[in-house]
């Protein structure tokens, strides 16, 4: 049994397709199919079955998948351990992040990391929280950064220091912006722009509104925070977004932050990784810089934000 055979098996298992599996690990499809056939002969069992346009794991394949994942993870950990000996002069780090931390918080952290450790190749993948959690559980990321997270099986939280605050934004000329505040009753009557299912921001806001007994009469779903900001500016509704996401627009007087009486929504960005994965030196160095950044960059109070967005 070779490492390449095991890697080919996992690529097909995760992609559900021989062609996509081959693309994932940069092999031709015939070469990947050959690796799978050799592995099945050695194990004496079929690992996949083709059904319509899908490739599904057999019972033997499902049993082998856990062992194969541990083998690949152990090999990656071994490579990382060797790199660690070199004192962080070389290595690699793959970080995944949900939209808000990935776009509005982590770029400054990545810049500081690269300045301090120029020999470490670092990559950032951005998707909504549900996708990042799935990639962490599948051992596809060294670290995942998500907001308002509840740990699932196969995950471990290694940091939760960076504070975020979700604030209500309106167009600059909105009556609430001129008044400088609103109420839960008024909020319930307004159309609210929300993120897609799987977004941690959406989950946190829905939970907060439910606890405050606020049920929006109308909602409009949008797949990205930038789309939400543009639609709010266009007068299509109001929305809750991270304070980190609207600093520029508030300072440019394009958007207003409006406090809602009795409703303060705060969360932490959590850093998670697979519980089977060893936290390497590159990941630990990244966490250290993220913690430094968290201590320097604390979200302002609602009163301070109201002064940015009010009259």
PDB file of C-alpha atoms in Angstrom, residues 1 9-10 13 36 39-49 56-70:
ATOM      1  CA  UNK A   1       0.000   0.000   0.000  1.00  0.00           C
ATOM      2  CA  UNK A   9      -8.728   7.099  -2.307  1.00  0.00           C
ATOM      3  CA  UNK A  10      -9.383  10.105  -0.037  1.00  0.00           C
ATOM      4  CA  UNK A  13     -14.121   9.876  -1.300  1.00  0.00           C
ATOM      5  CA  UNK A  36      -7.612   2.846  -6.667  1.00  0.00           C
ATOM      6  CA  UNK A  39      -5.479  -0.542  -3.552  1.00  0.00           C
ATOM      7  CA  UNK A  40      -8.697  -2.552  -3.942  1.00  0.00           C
ATOM      8  CA  UNK A  41      -6.688  -5.603  -5.100  1.00  0.00           C
ATOM      9  CA  UNK A  42      -4.384  -5.318  -2.087  1.00  0.00           C
ATOM     10  CA  UNK A  43      -7.281  -4.932   0.344  1.00  0.00           C
ATOM     11  CA  UNK A  44      -9.371  -7.605  -1.374  1.00  0.00           C
ATOM     12  CA  UNK A  45     -12.500  -5.436  -1.363  1.00  0.00           C
ATOM     13  CA  UNK A  46     -14.298  -2.907  -3.537  1.00  0.00           C
ATOM     14  CA  UNK A  47     -14.046   0.574  -2.017  1.00  0.00           C
ATOM     15  CA  UNK A  48     -16.397   2.460  -4.347  1.00  0.00           C
ATOM     16  CA  UNK A  49     -19.599   1.817  -6.246  1.00  0.00           C
ATOM     17  CA  UNK A  56     -20.238   6.249  -3.362  1.00  0.00           C
ATOM     18  CA  UNK A  57     -18.233   4.471  -0.688  1.00  0.00           C
ATOM     19  CA  UNK A  58     -18.986   0.813  -0.068  1.00  0.00           C
ATOM     20  CA  UNK A  59     -19.123  -0.514   3.493  1.00  0.00           C
ATOM     21  CA  UNK A  60     -15.457  -1.491   3.180  1.00  0.00           C
ATOM     22  CA  UNK A  61     -14.702   1.993   1.845  1.00  0.00           C
ATOM     23  CA  UNK A  62     -16.383   3.650   4.814  1.00  0.00           C
ATOM     24  CA  UNK A  63     -14.334   1.524   7.209  1.00  0.00           C
ATOM     25  CA  UNK A  64     -11.107   2.274   5.349  1.00  0.00           C
ATOM     26  CA  UNK A  65     -11.795   6.032   5.169  1.00  0.00           C
ATOM     27  CA  UNK A  66     -11.084   6.681   8.858  1.00  0.00           C
ATOM     28  CA  UNK A  67      -7.793   4.774   8.723  1.00  0.00           C
ATOM     29  CA  UNK A  68      -6.783   6.535   5.504  1.00  0.00           C
ATOM     30  CA  UNK A  69      -7.517   9.951   7.004  1.00  0.00           C
ATOM     31  CA  UNK A  70      -5.335   9.188  10.021  1.00  0.00           C
TER      32      UNK A  70
END
